[in-house]
XYZ file of N, CA and C in Angstrom:
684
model
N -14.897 -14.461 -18.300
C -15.629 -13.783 -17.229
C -14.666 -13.075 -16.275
N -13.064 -13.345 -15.960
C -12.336 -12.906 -14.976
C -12.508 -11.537 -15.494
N -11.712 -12.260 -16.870
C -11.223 -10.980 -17.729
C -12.299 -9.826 -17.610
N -13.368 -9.863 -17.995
C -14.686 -8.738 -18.083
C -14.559 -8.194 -16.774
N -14.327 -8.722 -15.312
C -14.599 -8.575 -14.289
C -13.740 -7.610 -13.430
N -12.501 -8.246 -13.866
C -11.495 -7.581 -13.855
C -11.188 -6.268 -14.320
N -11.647 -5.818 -15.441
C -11.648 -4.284 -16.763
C -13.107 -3.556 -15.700
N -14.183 -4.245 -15.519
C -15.058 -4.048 -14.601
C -14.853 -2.859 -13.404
N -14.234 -3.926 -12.998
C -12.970 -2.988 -11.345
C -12.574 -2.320 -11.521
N -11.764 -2.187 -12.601
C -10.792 -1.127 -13.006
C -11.264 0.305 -13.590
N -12.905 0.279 -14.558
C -13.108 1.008 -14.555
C -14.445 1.779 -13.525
N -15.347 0.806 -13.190
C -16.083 1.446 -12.492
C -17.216 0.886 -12.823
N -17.102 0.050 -13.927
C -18.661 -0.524 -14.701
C -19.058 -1.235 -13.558
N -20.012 -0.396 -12.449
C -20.967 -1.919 -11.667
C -21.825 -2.783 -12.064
N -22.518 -1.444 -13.234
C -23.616 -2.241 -13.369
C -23.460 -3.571 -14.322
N -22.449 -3.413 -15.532
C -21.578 -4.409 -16.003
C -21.757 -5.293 -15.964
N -20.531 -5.090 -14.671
C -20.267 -6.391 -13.797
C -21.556 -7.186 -13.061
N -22.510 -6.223 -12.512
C -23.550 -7.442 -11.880
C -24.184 -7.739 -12.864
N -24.388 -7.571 -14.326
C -24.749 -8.463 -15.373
C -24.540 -9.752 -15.538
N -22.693 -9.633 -15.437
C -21.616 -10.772 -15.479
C -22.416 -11.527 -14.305
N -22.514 -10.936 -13.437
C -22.335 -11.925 -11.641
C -24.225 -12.735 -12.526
N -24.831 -11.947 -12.913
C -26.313 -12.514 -12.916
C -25.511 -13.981 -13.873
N -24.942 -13.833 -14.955
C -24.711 -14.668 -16.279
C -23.776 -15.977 -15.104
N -22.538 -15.639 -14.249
C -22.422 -16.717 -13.794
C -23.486 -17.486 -13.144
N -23.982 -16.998 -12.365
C -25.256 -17.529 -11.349
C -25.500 -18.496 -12.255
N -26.386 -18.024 -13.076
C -27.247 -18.752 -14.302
C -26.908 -20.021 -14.426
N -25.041 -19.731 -15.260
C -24.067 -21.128 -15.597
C -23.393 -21.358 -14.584
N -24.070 -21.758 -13.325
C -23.461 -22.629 -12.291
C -22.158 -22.474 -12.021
N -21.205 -21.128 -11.812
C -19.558 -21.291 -12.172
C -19.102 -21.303 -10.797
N -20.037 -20.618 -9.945
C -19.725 -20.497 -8.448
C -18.709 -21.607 -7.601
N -19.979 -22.351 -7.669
C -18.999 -23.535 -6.663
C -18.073 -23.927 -7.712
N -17.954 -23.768 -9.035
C -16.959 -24.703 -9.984
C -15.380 -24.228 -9.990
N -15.468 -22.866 -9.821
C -13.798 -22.158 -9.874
C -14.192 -20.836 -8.841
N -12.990 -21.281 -7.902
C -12.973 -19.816 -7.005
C -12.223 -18.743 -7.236
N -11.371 -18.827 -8.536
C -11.179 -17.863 -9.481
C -12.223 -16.707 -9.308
N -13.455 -17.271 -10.001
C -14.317 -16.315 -10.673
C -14.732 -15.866 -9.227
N -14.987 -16.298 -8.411
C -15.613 -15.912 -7.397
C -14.528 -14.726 -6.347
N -13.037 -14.917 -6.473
C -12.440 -14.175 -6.288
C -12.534 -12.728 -7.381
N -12.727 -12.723 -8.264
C -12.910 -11.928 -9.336
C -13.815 -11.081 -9.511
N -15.200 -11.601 -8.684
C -16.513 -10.464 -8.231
C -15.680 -10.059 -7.385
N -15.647 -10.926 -6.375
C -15.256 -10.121 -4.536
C -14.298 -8.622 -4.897
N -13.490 -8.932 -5.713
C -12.662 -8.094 -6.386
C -13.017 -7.063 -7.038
N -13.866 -6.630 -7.913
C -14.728 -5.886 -8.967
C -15.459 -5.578 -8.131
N -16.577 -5.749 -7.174
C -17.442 -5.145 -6.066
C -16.618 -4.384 -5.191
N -15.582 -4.821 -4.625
C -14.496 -4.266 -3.871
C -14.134 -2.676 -4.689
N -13.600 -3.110 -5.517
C -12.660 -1.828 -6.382
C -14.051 -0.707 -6.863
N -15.254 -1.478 -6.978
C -16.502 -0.409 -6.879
C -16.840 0.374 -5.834
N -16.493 0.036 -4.712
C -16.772 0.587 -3.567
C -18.125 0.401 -2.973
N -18.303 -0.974 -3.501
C -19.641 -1.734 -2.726
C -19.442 -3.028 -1.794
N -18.814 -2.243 -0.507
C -18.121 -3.265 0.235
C -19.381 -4.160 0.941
N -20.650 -3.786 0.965
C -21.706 -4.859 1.066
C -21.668 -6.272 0.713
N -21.979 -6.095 -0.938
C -21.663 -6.773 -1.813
C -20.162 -7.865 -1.664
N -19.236 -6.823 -1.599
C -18.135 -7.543 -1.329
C -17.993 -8.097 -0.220
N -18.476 -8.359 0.739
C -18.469 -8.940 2.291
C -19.180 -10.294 1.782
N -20.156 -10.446 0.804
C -21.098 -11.188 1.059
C -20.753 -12.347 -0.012
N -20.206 -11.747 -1.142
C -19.143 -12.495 -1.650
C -17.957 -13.507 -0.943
N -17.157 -12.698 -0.025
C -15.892 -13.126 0.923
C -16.686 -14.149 1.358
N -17.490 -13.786 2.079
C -18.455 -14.355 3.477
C -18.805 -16.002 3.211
N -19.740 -16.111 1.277
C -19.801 -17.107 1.112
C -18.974 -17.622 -0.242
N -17.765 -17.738 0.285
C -16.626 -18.634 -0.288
C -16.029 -19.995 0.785
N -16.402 -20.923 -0.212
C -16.186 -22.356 0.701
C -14.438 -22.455 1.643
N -13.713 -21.988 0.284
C -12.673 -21.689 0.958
C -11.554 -20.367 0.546
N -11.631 -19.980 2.155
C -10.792 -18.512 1.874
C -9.649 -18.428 1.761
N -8.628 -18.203 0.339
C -6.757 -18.640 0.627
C -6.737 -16.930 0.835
N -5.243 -17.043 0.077
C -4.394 -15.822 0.528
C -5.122 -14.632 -0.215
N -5.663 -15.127 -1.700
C -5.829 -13.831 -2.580
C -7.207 -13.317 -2.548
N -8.521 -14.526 -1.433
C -9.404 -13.541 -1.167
C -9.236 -13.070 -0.056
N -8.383 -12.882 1.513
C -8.320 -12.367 2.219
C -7.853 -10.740 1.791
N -6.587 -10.797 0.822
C -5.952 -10.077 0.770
C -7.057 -9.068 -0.714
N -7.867 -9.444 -1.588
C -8.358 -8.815 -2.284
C -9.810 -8.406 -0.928
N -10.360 -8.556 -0.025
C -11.030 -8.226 0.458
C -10.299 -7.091 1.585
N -9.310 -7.315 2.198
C -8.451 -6.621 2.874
C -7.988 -4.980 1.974
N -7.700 -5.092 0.580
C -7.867 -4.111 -0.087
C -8.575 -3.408 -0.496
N -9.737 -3.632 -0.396
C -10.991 -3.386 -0.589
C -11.387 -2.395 0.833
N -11.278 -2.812 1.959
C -11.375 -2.295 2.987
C -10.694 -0.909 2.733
N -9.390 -1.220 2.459
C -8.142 -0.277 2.941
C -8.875 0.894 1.937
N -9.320 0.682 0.525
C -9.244 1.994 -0.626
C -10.395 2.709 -0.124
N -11.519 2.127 0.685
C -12.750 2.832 1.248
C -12.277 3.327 2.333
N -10.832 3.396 3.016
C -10.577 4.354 4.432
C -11.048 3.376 5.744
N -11.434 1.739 5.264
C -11.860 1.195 6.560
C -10.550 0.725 7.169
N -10.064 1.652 8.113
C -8.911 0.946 8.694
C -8.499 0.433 9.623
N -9.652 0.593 10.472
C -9.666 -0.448 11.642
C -9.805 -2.021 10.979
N -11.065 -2.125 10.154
C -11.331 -3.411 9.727
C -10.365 -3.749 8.723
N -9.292 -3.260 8.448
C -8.247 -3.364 7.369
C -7.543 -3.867 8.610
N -6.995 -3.915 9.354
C -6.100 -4.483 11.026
C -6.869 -5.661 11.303
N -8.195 -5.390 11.852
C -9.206 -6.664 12.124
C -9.090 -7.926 11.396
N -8.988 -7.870 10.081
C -9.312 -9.043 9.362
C -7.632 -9.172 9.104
N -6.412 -8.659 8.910
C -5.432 -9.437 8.968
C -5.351 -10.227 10.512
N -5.472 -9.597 11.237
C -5.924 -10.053 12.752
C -6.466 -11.454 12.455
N -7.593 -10.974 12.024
C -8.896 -12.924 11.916
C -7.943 -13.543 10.955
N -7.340 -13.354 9.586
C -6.845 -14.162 8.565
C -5.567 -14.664 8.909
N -4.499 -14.344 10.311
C -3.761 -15.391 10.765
C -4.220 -16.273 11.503
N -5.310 -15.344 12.627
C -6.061 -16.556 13.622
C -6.494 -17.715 12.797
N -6.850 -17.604 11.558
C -7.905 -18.201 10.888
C -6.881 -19.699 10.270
N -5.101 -18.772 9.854
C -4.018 -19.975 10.008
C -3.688 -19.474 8.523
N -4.339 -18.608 7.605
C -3.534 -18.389 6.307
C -3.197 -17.214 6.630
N -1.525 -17.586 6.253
C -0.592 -16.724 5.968
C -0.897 -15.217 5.209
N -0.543 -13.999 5.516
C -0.186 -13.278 4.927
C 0.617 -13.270 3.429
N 0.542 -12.875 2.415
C 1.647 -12.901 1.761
C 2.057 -11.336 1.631
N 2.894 -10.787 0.299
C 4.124 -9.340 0.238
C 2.593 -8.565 -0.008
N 1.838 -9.114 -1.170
C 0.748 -8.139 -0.972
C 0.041 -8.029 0.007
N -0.218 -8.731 0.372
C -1.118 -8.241 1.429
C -0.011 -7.454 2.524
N 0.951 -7.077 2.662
C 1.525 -6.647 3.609
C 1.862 -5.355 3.338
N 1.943 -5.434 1.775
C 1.992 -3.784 1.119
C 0.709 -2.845 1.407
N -1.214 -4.106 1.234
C -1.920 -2.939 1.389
C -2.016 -2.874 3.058
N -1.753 -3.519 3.649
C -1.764 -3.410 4.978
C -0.776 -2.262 5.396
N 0.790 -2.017 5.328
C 1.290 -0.984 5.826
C 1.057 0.101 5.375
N 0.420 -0.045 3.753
C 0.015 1.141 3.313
C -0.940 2.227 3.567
N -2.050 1.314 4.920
C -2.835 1.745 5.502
C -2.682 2.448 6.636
N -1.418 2.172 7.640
C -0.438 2.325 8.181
C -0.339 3.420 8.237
N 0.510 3.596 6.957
C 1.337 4.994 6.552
C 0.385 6.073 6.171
N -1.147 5.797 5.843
C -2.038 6.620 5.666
C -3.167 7.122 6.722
N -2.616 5.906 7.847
C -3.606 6.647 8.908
C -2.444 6.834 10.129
N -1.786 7.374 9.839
C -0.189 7.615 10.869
C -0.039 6.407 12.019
N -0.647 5.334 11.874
C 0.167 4.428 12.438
C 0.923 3.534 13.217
N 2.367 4.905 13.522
C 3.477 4.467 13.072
C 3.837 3.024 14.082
N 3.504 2.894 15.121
C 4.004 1.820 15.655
C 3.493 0.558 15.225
N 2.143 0.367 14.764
C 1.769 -0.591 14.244
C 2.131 -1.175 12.914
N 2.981 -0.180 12.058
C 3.289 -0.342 11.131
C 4.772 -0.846 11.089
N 5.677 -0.244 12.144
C 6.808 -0.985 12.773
C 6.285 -1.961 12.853
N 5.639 -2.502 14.117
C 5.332 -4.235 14.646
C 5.101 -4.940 12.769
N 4.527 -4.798 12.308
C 3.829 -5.629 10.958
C 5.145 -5.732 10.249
N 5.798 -4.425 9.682
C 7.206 -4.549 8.906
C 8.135 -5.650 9.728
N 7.853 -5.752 11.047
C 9.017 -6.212 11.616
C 8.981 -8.291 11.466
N 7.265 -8.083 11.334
C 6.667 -9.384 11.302
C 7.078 -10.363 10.300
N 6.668 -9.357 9.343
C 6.800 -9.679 7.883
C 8.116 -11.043 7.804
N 9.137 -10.645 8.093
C 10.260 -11.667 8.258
C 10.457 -12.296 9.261
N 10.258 -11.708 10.619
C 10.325 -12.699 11.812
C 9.598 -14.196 12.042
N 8.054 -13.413 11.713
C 6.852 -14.397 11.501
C 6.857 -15.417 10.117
N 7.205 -14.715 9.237
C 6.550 -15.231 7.953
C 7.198 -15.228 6.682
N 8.631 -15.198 7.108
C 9.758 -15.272 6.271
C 9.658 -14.841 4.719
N 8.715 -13.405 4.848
C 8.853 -12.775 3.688
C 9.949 -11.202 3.788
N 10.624 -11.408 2.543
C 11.628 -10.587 2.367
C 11.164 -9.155 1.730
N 11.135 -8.158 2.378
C 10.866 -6.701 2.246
C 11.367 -6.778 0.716
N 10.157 -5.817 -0.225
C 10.149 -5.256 -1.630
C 10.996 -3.617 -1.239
N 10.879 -3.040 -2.800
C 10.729 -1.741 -2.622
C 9.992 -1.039 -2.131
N 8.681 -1.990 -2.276
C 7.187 -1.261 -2.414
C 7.129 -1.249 -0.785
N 7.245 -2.322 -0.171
C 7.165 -2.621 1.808
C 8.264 -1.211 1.954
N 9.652 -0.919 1.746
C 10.591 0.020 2.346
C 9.719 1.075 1.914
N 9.340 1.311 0.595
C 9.059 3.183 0.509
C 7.394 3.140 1.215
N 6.915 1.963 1.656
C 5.702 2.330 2.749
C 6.381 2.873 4.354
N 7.167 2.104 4.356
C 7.934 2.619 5.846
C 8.463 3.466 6.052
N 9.112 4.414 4.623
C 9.866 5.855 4.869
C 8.319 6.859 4.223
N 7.418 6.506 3.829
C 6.458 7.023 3.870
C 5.751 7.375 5.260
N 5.555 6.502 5.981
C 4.974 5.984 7.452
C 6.035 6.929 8.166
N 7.082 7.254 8.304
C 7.961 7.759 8.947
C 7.998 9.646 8.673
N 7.909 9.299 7.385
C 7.895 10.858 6.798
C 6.301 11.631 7.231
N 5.545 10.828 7.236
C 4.147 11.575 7.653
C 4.307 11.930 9.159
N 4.919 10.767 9.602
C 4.878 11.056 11.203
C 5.884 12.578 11.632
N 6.605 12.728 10.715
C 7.774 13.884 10.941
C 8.721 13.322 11.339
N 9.515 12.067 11.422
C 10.671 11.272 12.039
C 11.758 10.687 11.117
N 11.630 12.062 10.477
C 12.787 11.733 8.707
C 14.363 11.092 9.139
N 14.818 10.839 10.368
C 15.747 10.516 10.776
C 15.745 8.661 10.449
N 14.580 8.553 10.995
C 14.188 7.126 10.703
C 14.044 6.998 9.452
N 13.488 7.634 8.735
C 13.502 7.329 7.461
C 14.401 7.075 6.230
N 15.052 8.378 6.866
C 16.453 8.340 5.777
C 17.138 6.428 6.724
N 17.159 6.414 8.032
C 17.877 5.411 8.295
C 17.400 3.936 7.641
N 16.219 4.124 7.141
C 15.262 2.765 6.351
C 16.216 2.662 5.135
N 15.999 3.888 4.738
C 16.934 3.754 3.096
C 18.273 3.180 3.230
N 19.090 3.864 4.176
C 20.479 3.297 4.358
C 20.846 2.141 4.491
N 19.873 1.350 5.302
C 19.935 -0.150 5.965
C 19.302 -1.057 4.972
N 18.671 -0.420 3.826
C 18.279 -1.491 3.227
C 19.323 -2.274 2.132
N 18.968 -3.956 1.870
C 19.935 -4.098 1.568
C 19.507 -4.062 -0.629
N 18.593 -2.951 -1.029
C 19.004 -3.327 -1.941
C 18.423 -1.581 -2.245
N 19.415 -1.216 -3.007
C 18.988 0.230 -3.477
C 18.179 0.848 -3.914
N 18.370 2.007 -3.291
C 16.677 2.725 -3.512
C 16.437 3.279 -4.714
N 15.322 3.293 -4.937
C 14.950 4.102 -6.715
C 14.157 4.575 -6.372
N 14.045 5.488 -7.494
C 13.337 6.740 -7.522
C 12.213 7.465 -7.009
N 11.116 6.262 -6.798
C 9.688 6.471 -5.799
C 10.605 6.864 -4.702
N 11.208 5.705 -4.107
C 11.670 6.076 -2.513
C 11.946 7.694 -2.352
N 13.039 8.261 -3.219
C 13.388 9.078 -2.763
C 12.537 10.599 -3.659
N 11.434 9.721 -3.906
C 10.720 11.083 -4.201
C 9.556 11.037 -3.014
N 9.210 9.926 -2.189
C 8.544 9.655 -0.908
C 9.362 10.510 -0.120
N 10.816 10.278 0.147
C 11.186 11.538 1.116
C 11.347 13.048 0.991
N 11.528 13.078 -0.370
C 11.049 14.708 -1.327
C 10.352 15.072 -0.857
N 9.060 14.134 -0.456
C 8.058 14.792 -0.374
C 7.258 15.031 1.288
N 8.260 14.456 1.969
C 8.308 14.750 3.274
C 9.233 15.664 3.468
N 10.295 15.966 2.861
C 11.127 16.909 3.367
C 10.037 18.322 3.253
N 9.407 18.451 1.764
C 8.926 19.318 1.551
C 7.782 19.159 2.798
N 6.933 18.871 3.351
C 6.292 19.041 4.497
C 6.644 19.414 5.387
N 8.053 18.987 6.004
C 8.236 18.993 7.111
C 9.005 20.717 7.250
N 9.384 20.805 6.059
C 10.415 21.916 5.598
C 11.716 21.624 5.883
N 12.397 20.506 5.668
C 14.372 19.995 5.913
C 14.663 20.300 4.239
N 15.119 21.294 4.599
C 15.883 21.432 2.907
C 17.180 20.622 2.670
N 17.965 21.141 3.957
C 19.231 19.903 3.744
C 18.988 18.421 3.573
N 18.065 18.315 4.042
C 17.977 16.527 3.571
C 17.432 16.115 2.347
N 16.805 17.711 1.891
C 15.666 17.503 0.864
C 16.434 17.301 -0.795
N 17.592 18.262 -0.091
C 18.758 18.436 -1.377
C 19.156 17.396 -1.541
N 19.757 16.496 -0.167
C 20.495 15.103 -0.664
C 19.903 13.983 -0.987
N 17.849 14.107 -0.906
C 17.244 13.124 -1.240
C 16.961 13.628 -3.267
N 17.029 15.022 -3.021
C 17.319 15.194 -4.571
C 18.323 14.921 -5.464
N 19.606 15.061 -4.671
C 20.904 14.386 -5.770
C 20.813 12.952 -6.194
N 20.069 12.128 -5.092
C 19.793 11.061 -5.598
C 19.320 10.608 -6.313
N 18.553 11.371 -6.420
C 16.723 11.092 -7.362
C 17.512 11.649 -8.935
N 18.359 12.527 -8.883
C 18.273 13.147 -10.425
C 19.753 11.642 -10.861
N 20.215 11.592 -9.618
C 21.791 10.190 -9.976
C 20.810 9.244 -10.930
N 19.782 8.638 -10.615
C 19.021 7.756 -11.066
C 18.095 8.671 -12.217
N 18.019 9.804 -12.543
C 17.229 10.061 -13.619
C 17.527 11.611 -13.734
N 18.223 12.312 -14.815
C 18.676 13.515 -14.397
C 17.543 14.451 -15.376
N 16.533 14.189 -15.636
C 15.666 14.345 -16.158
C 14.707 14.215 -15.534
N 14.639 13.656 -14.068
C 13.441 13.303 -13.090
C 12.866 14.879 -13.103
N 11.782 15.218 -13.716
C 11.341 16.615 -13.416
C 10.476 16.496 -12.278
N 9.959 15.720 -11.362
C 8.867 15.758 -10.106
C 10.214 16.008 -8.856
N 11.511 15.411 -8.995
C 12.342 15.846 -8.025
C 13.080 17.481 -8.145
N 12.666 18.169 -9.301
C 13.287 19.100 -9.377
C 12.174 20.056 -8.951
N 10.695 19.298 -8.540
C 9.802 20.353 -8.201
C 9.603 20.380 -6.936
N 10.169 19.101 -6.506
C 9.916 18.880 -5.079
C 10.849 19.999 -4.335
N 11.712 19.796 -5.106
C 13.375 20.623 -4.249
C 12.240 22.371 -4.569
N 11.765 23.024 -5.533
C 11.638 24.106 -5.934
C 11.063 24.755 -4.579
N 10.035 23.656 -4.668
C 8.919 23.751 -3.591
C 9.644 23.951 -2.012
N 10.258 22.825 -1.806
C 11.128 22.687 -0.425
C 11.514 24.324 0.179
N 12.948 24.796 -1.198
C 12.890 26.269 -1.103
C 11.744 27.221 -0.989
N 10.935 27.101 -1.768
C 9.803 28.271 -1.899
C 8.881 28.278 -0.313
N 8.983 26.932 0.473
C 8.308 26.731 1.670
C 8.644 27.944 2.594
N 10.422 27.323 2.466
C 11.293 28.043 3.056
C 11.208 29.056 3.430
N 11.162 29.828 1.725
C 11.503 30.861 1.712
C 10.386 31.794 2.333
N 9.323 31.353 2.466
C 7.747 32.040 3.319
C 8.198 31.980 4.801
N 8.719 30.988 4.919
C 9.131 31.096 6.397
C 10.302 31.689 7.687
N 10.100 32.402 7.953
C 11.476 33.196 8.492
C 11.694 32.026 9.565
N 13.493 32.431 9.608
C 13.995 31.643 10.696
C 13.793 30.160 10.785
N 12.967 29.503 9.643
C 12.623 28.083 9.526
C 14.424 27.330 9.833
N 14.308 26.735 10.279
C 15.408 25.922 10.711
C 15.344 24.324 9.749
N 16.886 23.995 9.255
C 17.158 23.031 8.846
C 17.800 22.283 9.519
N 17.844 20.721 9.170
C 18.792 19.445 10.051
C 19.743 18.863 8.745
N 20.847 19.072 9.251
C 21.961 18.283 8.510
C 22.268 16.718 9.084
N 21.974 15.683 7.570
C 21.791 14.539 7.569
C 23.219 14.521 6.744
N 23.505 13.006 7.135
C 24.324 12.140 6.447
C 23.991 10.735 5.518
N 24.926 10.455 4.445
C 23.850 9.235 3.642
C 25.321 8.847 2.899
């Protein structure tokens, strides 16, 4: 039943899935494994029937890390981003921990609704509070979060300070802020990187194309010379 539930989510089958949800009902699985019951909340969620999925969350005897955080995602992919803040808000009050995922879809929400200070405070949490150690996936949300805001200074400074090297997303996340912002000089040295790690990377050789071609529409566009 995960399994079905799961392929469910992923593709879109609702109606499917509330087949499945009728067939557990039936065989009593509810109260028996909160697996399965994490596994609707999940599949209603990724449908974009956050009703459903509330009411699921709502009546689970007990809520750990992976239904806060599968309901918390759920929020975030429908654009609810206040209530994506709110309920990490209630789910420490409540005394369970955050874990890396949940902190990925949380800043990721962050970085998609500009943020930026709240997304500082949370990155900063992450280890102060809750002695989890920043991924790739947490850094290229923060030079994402930085790059939307236009504050590529900070960003490039995320990459530098981190202590484990950046690959290729990262520095196609700042590609792709340079190209927004229009910094060709930084855009070049986030490209030498990107091709060091893959000299065949063809999305960094479009990013850079692009960067120029911005440019080149723009008279007098001004560049910033970075160091790395």
């Amino acid at each position: 039943f995960v399994c079905i539930l799961q392929s469910c989510g992923s593709i879109g089958a609702i109606q499917k899935g509330q087949n499945i949800h009728s067939l557990i009902i039936k065989d009593e699985l509810l109260d028996q494994n909160p697996v399965i019951s994490n596994a609707l909340l999940d599949m209603y969620a990724k449908c974009g029937m956050l009703i459903e999925a509330r009411e699921m969350f709502d009546d689970l005897p007990r809520k750990d890390v992976v239904s806060w955080t599968l309901f918390i995602a759920g929020c975030a992919q429908l654009g609810q981003d206040d209530i994506v803040l709110n309920l990490l808000k209630k789910m420490i009050d409540k005394g369970s921990h955050p874990d890396s995922t949940t902190f990925s879809v949380v800043l990721s929400t962050c970085s998609h609704s500009g943020l930026l200070g709240k997304g500082q405070i949370l990155f900063e949490m992450m280890s102060t509070h809750f002695d989890i150690i920043p991924t790739l996936e947490h850094y290229n949300c923060m030079v994402d979060l930085f790059g939307r805001a236009g504050s590529l200074s900070n960003a490039l400074t995320i990459i530098n300070d981190m202590p484990i090297p950046a690959n290729g997303t990262l520095w196609h996340t700042l590609l792709g802020a340079c190209n927004k912002w229009g910094y060709d000089k930084l855009g070049k040295l986030a490209f030498e990187h990107a091709v060091k790690l893959d000299v065949n990377d063809a999305s960094a050789y479009i990013y850079l194309s692009n960067i120029y071609a911005t440019l080149g529409m723009q008279k007098g566009a001004s560049a910033i010379d970075y160091e790395i």
